[in-house]
Amino acid sequence: MAFSGVKRSGGNFGGRITFDSATVNFESALNSTSGVFTAPSAGTYYFSLSAVTGTSRGQTTVTVSKKGAKAFEINEKNDQGTLHSLSYSWVETLNAGDTIVLDVTSHKLYVGGTYSVFFNGFSLVSCLILLKNCVET
């Protein structure tokens, strides 16, 4: 299982992060329209978020929710009013059907031109199986 959601349009935005496309979406785990990742099976998953903050001053907060409840926040203090990189990665243990969503809950993120939001993930079990197969051949 692996996915890569990309948001390329919208300018400064807040609220639920949705995606223009899922360039990779094995097992259809990411619904790009709603922004909801649903674990296809129980296991341990690796996730990453890459974005830039909005074009005005203010602390940007992205809230990561698991099964509808806040799990943690990703923060970037944009005290200069310029585009700042916001990158974060984490590992999460999920049951089949558990969901992960990302919401901009304070200030803004920015997309446009060469700036996009990327939300990526993969199952660590799938990765280990792939690695094992590569080593054996």
Short mmCIF file of N, CA and C in Angstrom, two decimals:
data_model
loop_
_atom_site.label_atom_id
_atom_site.label_comp_id
_atom_site.label_asym_id
_atom_site.label_seq_id
_atom_site.Cartn_x
_atom_site.Cartn_y
_atom_site.Cartn_z
N MET A 1 0.84 -1.17 0.00
CA MET A 1 0.00 0.00 0.00
C MET A 1 0.89 1.23 0.00
N ALA A 2 0.61 2.15 -0.91
CA ALA A 2 1.32 3.42 -0.97
C ALA A 2 0.43 4.45 -1.65
N PHE A 3 0.61 5.72 -1.27
CA PHE A 3 -0.15 6.79 -1.91
C PHE A 3 0.66 8.08 -1.90
N SER A 4 0.30 8.98 -2.79
CA SER A 4 0.88 10.32 -2.83
C SER A 4 -0.20 11.28 -3.31
N GLY A 5 -0.72 12.08 -2.39
CA GLY A 5 -1.72 13.09 -2.72
C GLY A 5 -1.04 14.42 -2.98
N VAL A 6 -1.49 15.12 -4.04
CA VAL A 6 -0.89 16.40 -4.43
C VAL A 6 -1.97 17.45 -4.57
N LYS A 7 -1.75 18.59 -3.92
CA LYS A 7 -2.64 19.76 -4.08
C LYS A 7 -1.82 20.84 -4.77
N ARG A 8 -2.27 21.27 -5.96
CA ARG A 8 -1.53 22.25 -6.75
C ARG A 8 -2.26 23.57 -6.94
N SER A 9 -3.52 23.66 -6.47
CA SER A 9 -4.30 24.88 -6.70
C SER A 9 -4.98 25.33 -5.42
N GLY A 10 -5.28 26.63 -5.35
CA GLY A 10 -6.02 27.13 -4.20
C GLY A 10 -5.47 28.37 -3.55
N GLY A 11 -4.23 28.78 -3.89
CA GLY A 11 -3.66 29.96 -3.24
C GLY A 11 -3.53 29.74 -1.74
N ASN A 12 -3.78 30.81 -0.94
CA ASN A 12 -3.80 30.69 0.51
C ASN A 12 -5.07 29.94 0.90
N PHE A 13 -4.96 28.92 1.73
CA PHE A 13 -6.17 28.17 2.10
C PHE A 13 -6.06 27.63 3.52
N GLY A 14 -7.20 27.39 4.11
CA GLY A 14 -7.31 26.75 5.42
C GLY A 14 -8.34 25.64 5.34
N GLY A 15 -8.60 25.00 6.48
CA GLY A 15 -9.60 23.93 6.52
C GLY A 15 -9.03 22.59 6.10
N ARG A 16 -9.91 21.67 5.72
CA ARG A 16 -9.52 20.32 5.32
C ARG A 16 -8.58 20.37 4.12
N ILE A 17 -7.49 19.63 4.19
CA ILE A 17 -6.59 19.53 3.05
C ILE A 17 -7.11 18.43 2.14
N THR A 18 -7.50 18.83 0.94
CA THR A 18 -7.91 17.89 -0.10
C THR A 18 -6.89 17.98 -1.22
N PHE A 19 -7.01 17.10 -2.20
CA PHE A 19 -5.96 16.98 -3.20
C PHE A 19 -6.53 17.01 -4.61
N ASP A 20 -5.78 17.63 -5.51
CA ASP A 20 -6.16 17.67 -6.92
C ASP A 20 -5.99 16.31 -7.57
N SER A 21 -5.03 15.54 -7.05
CA SER A 21 -4.81 14.21 -7.61
C SER A 21 -4.08 13.34 -6.59
N ALA A 22 -4.15 12.05 -6.84
CA ALA A 22 -3.35 11.06 -6.11
C ALA A 22 -2.47 10.41 -7.17
N THR A 23 -1.23 10.88 -7.28
CA THR A 23 -0.35 10.42 -8.35
C THR A 23 0.02 8.95 -8.18
N VAL A 24 0.02 8.49 -6.95
CA VAL A 24 0.18 7.07 -6.62
C VAL A 24 -0.95 6.78 -5.64
N ASN A 25 -1.66 5.67 -5.83
CA ASN A 25 -2.75 5.36 -4.91
C ASN A 25 -3.06 3.86 -4.94
N PHE A 26 -2.04 3.05 -4.57
CA PHE A 26 -2.25 1.61 -4.51
C PHE A 26 -3.26 1.28 -3.43
N GLU A 27 -4.18 0.41 -3.73
CA GLU A 27 -5.27 -0.01 -2.86
C GLU A 27 -6.29 1.10 -2.62
N SER A 28 -6.22 2.19 -3.38
CA SER A 28 -7.18 3.31 -3.28
C SER A 28 -7.37 3.77 -1.85
N ALA A 29 -6.29 3.86 -1.09
CA ALA A 29 -6.36 4.20 0.33
C ALA A 29 -6.64 5.69 0.56
N LEU A 30 -6.26 6.55 -0.38
CA LEU A 30 -6.48 7.99 -0.23
C LEU A 30 -7.62 8.44 -1.12
N ASN A 31 -8.65 9.04 -0.53
CA ASN A 31 -9.71 9.68 -1.29
C ASN A 31 -9.27 11.12 -1.49
N SER A 32 -8.77 11.44 -2.67
CA SER A 32 -8.21 12.77 -2.90
C SER A 32 -9.26 13.87 -2.79
N THR A 33 -10.50 13.59 -3.17
CA THR A 33 -11.57 14.59 -3.13
C THR A 33 -11.91 15.00 -1.69
N SER A 34 -11.97 14.03 -0.78
CA SER A 34 -12.31 14.33 0.61
C SER A 34 -11.08 14.54 1.48
N GLY A 35 -9.90 14.08 1.01
CA GLY A 35 -8.68 14.19 1.79
C GLY A 35 -8.53 13.12 2.85
N VAL A 36 -9.37 12.10 2.83
CA VAL A 36 -9.36 11.07 3.86
C VAL A 36 -8.52 9.87 3.43
N PHE A 37 -7.55 9.50 4.27
CA PHE A 37 -6.82 8.25 4.11
C PHE A 37 -7.51 7.21 4.97
N THR A 38 -7.80 6.04 4.40
CA THR A 38 -8.40 4.93 5.14
C THR A 38 -7.46 3.73 5.05
N ALA A 39 -7.03 3.25 6.20
CA ALA A 39 -6.11 2.10 6.23
C ALA A 39 -6.80 0.88 5.65
N PRO A 40 -6.24 0.27 4.60
CA PRO A 40 -6.86 -0.91 4.01
C PRO A 40 -6.70 -2.16 4.86
N SER A 41 -5.71 -2.16 5.75
CA SER A 41 -5.48 -3.31 6.63
C SER A 41 -4.77 -2.83 7.89
N ALA A 42 -4.81 -3.64 8.92
CA ALA A 42 -4.11 -3.31 10.15
C ALA A 42 -2.61 -3.34 9.90
N GLY A 43 -1.90 -2.40 10.50
CA GLY A 43 -0.45 -2.39 10.33
C GLY A 43 0.16 -1.07 10.75
N THR A 44 1.43 -0.94 10.45
CA THR A 44 2.18 0.27 10.77
C THR A 44 2.45 1.01 9.47
N TYR A 45 2.15 2.31 9.48
CA TYR A 45 2.23 3.15 8.29
C TYR A 45 3.17 4.32 8.52
N TYR A 46 3.87 4.69 7.46
CA TYR A 46 4.72 5.88 7.45
C TYR A 46 4.00 6.96 6.66
N PHE A 47 3.94 8.19 7.21
CA PHE A 47 3.31 9.32 6.54
C PHE A 47 4.27 10.50 6.49
N SER A 48 4.11 11.34 5.46
CA SER A 48 4.86 12.60 5.41
C SER A 48 3.99 13.68 4.79
N LEU A 49 4.22 14.90 5.25
CA LEU A 49 3.54 16.09 4.74
C LEU A 49 4.61 17.09 4.37
N SER A 50 4.46 17.70 3.20
CA SER A 50 5.36 18.75 2.75
C SER A 50 4.52 19.87 2.17
N ALA A 51 4.74 21.10 2.67
CA ALA A 51 3.92 22.24 2.24
C ALA A 51 4.69 23.53 2.51
N VAL A 52 4.07 24.66 2.18
CA VAL A 52 4.59 25.97 2.58
C VAL A 52 3.46 26.75 3.25
N THR A 53 3.85 27.61 4.18
CA THR A 53 2.88 28.42 4.90
C THR A 53 2.32 29.51 4.00
N GLY A 54 1.26 30.15 4.49
CA GLY A 54 0.63 31.23 3.75
C GLY A 54 1.53 32.44 3.58
N THR A 55 1.04 33.42 2.85
CA THR A 55 1.85 34.58 2.46
C THR A 55 1.76 35.76 3.43
N SER A 56 1.14 35.56 4.60
CA SER A 56 1.10 36.62 5.61
C SER A 56 1.55 36.05 6.95
N ARG A 57 1.87 36.95 7.88
CA ARG A 57 2.36 36.54 9.19
C ARG A 57 1.31 35.76 9.97
N GLY A 58 1.78 34.79 10.74
CA GLY A 58 0.91 34.04 11.62
C GLY A 58 1.36 32.60 11.75
N GLN A 59 1.12 32.01 12.91
CA GLN A 59 1.49 30.61 13.12
C GLN A 59 0.52 29.69 12.40
N THR A 60 1.06 28.85 11.55
CA THR A 60 0.26 27.87 10.84
C THR A 60 0.23 26.57 11.63
N THR A 61 -0.96 26.02 11.81
CA THR A 61 -1.13 24.74 12.49
C THR A 61 -1.88 23.79 11.57
N VAL A 62 -1.31 22.62 11.37
CA VAL A 62 -1.99 21.53 10.68
C VAL A 62 -2.31 20.48 11.74
N THR A 63 -3.59 20.19 11.91
CA THR A 63 -4.03 19.20 12.89
C THR A 63 -4.20 17.85 12.18
N VAL A 64 -3.55 16.84 12.73
CA VAL A 64 -3.66 15.48 12.22
C VAL A 64 -4.68 14.75 13.10
N SER A 65 -5.74 14.23 12.47
CA SER A 65 -6.77 13.50 13.20
C SER A 65 -6.75 12.04 12.80
N LYS A 66 -6.90 11.19 13.80
CA LYS A 66 -6.97 9.74 13.62
C LYS A 66 -8.33 9.29 14.13
N LYS A 67 -9.08 8.58 13.30
CA LYS A 67 -10.42 8.09 13.66
C LYS A 67 -11.32 9.23 14.16
N GLY A 68 -11.18 10.42 13.58
CA GLY A 68 -12.05 11.54 13.91
C GLY A 68 -11.66 12.34 15.14
N ALA A 69 -10.57 11.99 15.80
CA ALA A 69 -10.12 12.72 16.99
C ALA A 69 -8.71 13.27 16.75
N LYS A 70 -8.45 14.45 17.29
CA LYS A 70 -7.12 15.05 17.12
C LYS A 70 -6.05 14.14 17.71
N ALA A 71 -5.04 13.83 16.89
CA ALA A 71 -3.91 13.02 17.33
C ALA A 71 -2.74 13.91 17.74
N PHE A 72 -2.43 14.92 16.91
CA PHE A 72 -1.35 15.86 17.21
C PHE A 72 -1.42 17.02 16.23
N GLU A 73 -0.55 18.02 16.47
CA GLU A 73 -0.49 19.20 15.61
C GLU A 73 0.92 19.38 15.05
N ILE A 74 0.98 19.92 13.85
CA ILE A 74 2.23 20.30 13.19
C ILE A 74 2.19 21.83 13.10
N ASN A 75 3.21 22.50 13.64
CA ASN A 75 3.21 23.96 13.71
C ASN A 75 4.41 24.58 13.02
N GLU A 76 4.20 25.74 12.43
CA GLU A 76 5.27 26.54 11.83
C GLU A 76 4.97 28.00 12.12
N LYS A 77 5.89 28.66 12.82
CA LYS A 77 5.72 30.08 13.16
C LYS A 77 6.23 30.92 12.00
N ASN A 78 5.31 31.46 11.22
CA ASN A 78 5.67 32.31 10.10
C ASN A 78 5.64 33.75 10.59
N ASP A 79 6.76 34.20 11.19
CA ASP A 79 6.80 35.54 11.77
C ASP A 79 7.28 36.62 10.80
N GLN A 80 7.60 36.23 9.56
CA GLN A 80 8.08 37.20 8.58
C GLN A 80 7.08 37.45 7.46
N GLY A 81 6.03 36.66 7.38
CA GLY A 81 5.04 36.87 6.33
C GLY A 81 5.51 36.41 4.96
N THR A 82 6.48 35.51 4.94
CA THR A 82 6.94 34.94 3.68
C THR A 82 6.64 33.45 3.69
N LEU A 83 6.78 32.81 2.56
CA LEU A 83 6.52 31.37 2.47
C LEU A 83 7.59 30.60 3.24
N HIS A 84 7.18 29.82 4.23
CA HIS A 84 8.09 29.00 5.02
C HIS A 84 7.79 27.54 4.74
N SER A 85 8.83 26.73 4.67
CA SER A 85 8.64 25.28 4.49
C SER A 85 8.04 24.68 5.75
N LEU A 86 7.12 23.75 5.55
CA LEU A 86 6.52 22.99 6.64
C LEU A 86 6.61 21.53 6.21
N SER A 87 7.43 20.77 6.90
CA SER A 87 7.61 19.35 6.58
C SER A 87 7.56 18.54 7.85
N TYR A 88 6.94 17.37 7.76
CA TYR A 88 6.82 16.52 8.94
C TYR A 88 6.61 15.09 8.47
N SER A 89 7.15 14.15 9.22
CA SER A 89 6.90 12.74 8.94
C SER A 89 6.67 12.02 10.25
N TRP A 90 5.89 10.94 10.19
CA TRP A 90 5.58 10.19 11.39
C TRP A 90 5.19 8.76 11.04
N VAL A 91 5.19 7.92 12.05
CA VAL A 91 4.79 6.52 11.92
C VAL A 91 3.57 6.31 12.81
N GLU A 92 2.57 5.62 12.29
CA GLU A 92 1.30 5.45 12.99
C GLU A 92 0.85 3.99 12.86
N THR A 93 0.44 3.39 13.96
CA THR A 93 -0.15 2.05 13.94
C THR A 93 -1.66 2.20 13.79
N LEU A 94 -2.23 1.54 12.79
CA LEU A 94 -3.65 1.67 12.47
C LEU A 94 -4.31 0.31 12.36
N ASN A 95 -5.60 0.28 12.63
CA ASN A 95 -6.42 -0.89 12.36
C ASN A 95 -7.07 -0.71 11.00
N ALA A 96 -7.50 -1.79 10.39
CA ALA A 96 -8.22 -1.69 9.11
C ALA A 96 -9.42 -0.77 9.29
N GLY A 97 -9.58 0.18 8.38
CA GLY A 97 -10.69 1.12 8.43
C GLY A 97 -10.42 2.40 9.20
N ASP A 98 -9.31 2.46 9.95
CA ASP A 98 -8.95 3.71 10.64
C ASP A 98 -8.67 4.80 9.61
N THR A 99 -8.97 6.03 9.96
CA THR A 99 -8.77 7.15 9.03
C THR A 99 -7.77 8.15 9.58
N ILE A 100 -7.12 8.83 8.64
CA ILE A 100 -6.23 9.95 8.93
C ILE A 100 -6.67 11.11 8.05
N VAL A 101 -6.85 12.29 8.64
CA VAL A 101 -7.15 13.50 7.88
C VAL A 101 -6.27 14.63 8.39
N LEU A 102 -6.03 15.60 7.51
CA LEU A 102 -5.21 16.77 7.82
C LEU A 102 -6.06 18.02 7.64
N ASP A 103 -6.06 18.88 8.65
CA ASP A 103 -6.81 20.14 8.59
C ASP A 103 -5.90 21.29 8.97
N VAL A 104 -5.94 22.37 8.20
CA VAL A 104 -5.26 23.61 8.57
C VAL A 104 -6.18 24.30 9.55
N THR A 105 -5.79 24.33 10.83
CA THR A 105 -6.68 24.83 11.88
C THR A 105 -6.30 26.22 12.38
N SER A 106 -5.14 26.72 11.99
CA SER A 106 -4.82 28.13 12.24
C SER A 106 -3.96 28.64 11.11
N HIS A 107 -4.22 29.86 10.73
CA HIS A 107 -3.57 30.56 9.63
C HIS A 107 -3.79 29.82 8.30
N LYS A 108 -2.79 29.79 7.42
CA LYS A 108 -3.00 29.27 6.07
C LYS A 108 -1.79 28.49 5.58
N LEU A 109 -2.04 27.60 4.62
CA LEU A 109 -1.00 27.05 3.75
C LEU A 109 -1.16 27.73 2.40
N TYR A 110 -0.15 27.57 1.54
CA TYR A 110 -0.20 28.20 0.22
C TYR A 110 0.15 27.17 -0.85
N VAL A 111 -0.62 27.19 -1.94
CA VAL A 111 -0.29 26.43 -3.15
C VAL A 111 -0.44 27.34 -4.35
N GLY A 112 0.41 27.15 -5.33
CA GLY A 112 0.36 27.94 -6.55
C GLY A 112 1.74 27.99 -7.18
N GLY A 113 1.80 28.13 -8.50
CA GLY A 113 3.08 28.16 -9.19
C GLY A 113 3.84 26.87 -8.94
N THR A 114 5.03 27.01 -8.38
CA THR A 114 5.86 25.83 -8.11
C THR A 114 5.62 25.26 -6.72
N TYR A 115 4.70 25.84 -5.95
CA TYR A 115 4.43 25.39 -4.58
C TYR A 115 3.21 24.49 -4.54
N SER A 116 3.40 23.30 -3.99
CA SER A 116 2.33 22.31 -3.86
C SER A 116 2.34 21.74 -2.46
N VAL A 117 1.25 21.08 -2.09
CA VAL A 117 1.18 20.31 -0.86
C VAL A 117 1.26 18.84 -1.25
N PHE A 118 2.11 18.09 -0.56
CA PHE A 118 2.26 16.66 -0.79
C PHE A 118 1.97 15.92 0.51
N PHE A 119 1.09 14.93 0.44
CA PHE A 119 0.81 14.03 1.56
C PHE A 119 1.07 12.63 1.04
N ASN A 120 2.07 11.96 1.63
CA ASN A 120 2.52 10.65 1.17
C ASN A 120 2.42 9.64 2.30
N GLY A 121 2.26 8.38 1.93
CA GLY A 121 2.26 7.33 2.94
C GLY A 121 2.45 5.96 2.33
N PHE A 122 2.90 5.05 3.17
CA PHE A 122 3.02 3.67 2.73
C PHE A 122 3.01 2.75 3.95
N SER A 123 2.63 1.52 3.71
CA SER A 123 2.63 0.49 4.75
C SER A 123 4.06 0.00 4.94
N LEU A 124 4.51 -0.02 6.18
CA LEU A 124 5.86 -0.50 6.44
C LEU A 124 5.98 -1.99 6.15
N VAL A 125 4.91 -2.74 6.33
CA VAL A 125 4.93 -4.18 6.00
C VAL A 125 5.14 -4.36 4.50
N SER A 126 4.40 -3.59 3.69
CA SER A 126 4.57 -3.67 2.24
C SER A 126 6.00 -3.33 1.84
N CYS A 127 6.55 -2.33 2.50
CA CYS A 127 7.92 -1.91 2.21
C CYS A 127 8.91 -3.02 2.56
N LEU A 128 8.73 -3.66 3.71
CA LEU A 128 9.63 -4.74 4.12
C LEU A 128 9.53 -5.94 3.20
N ILE A 129 8.31 -6.27 2.76
CA ILE A 129 8.13 -7.39 1.83
C ILE A 129 8.84 -7.09 0.51
N LEU A 130 8.69 -5.87 0.02
CA LEU A 130 9.34 -5.46 -1.23
C LEU A 130 10.86 -5.53 -1.07
N LEU A 131 11.37 -5.04 0.04
CA LEU A 131 12.81 -5.05 0.30
C LEU A 131 13.32 -6.50 0.37
N LYS A 132 12.59 -7.36 1.06
CA LYS A 132 12.98 -8.77 1.18
C LYS A 132 13.03 -9.42 -0.20
N ASN A 133 12.04 -9.16 -1.04
CA ASN A 133 12.02 -9.72 -2.38
C ASN A 133 13.19 -9.22 -3.21
N CYS A 134 13.57 -7.97 -3.04
CA CYS A 134 14.71 -7.41 -3.79
C CYS A 134 16.01 -8.06 -3.36
N VAL A 135 16.16 -8.33 -2.07
CA VAL A 135 17.39 -8.93 -1.56
C VAL A 135 17.50 -10.38 -2.01
N GLU A 136 16.39 -11.10 -2.07
CA GLU A 136 16.41 -12.52 -2.42
C GLU A 136 16.66 -12.76 -3.90
N THR A 137 16.38 -11.76 -4.76
CA THR A 137 16.56 -11.98 -6.20
C THR A 137 17.88 -11.50 -6.70
#
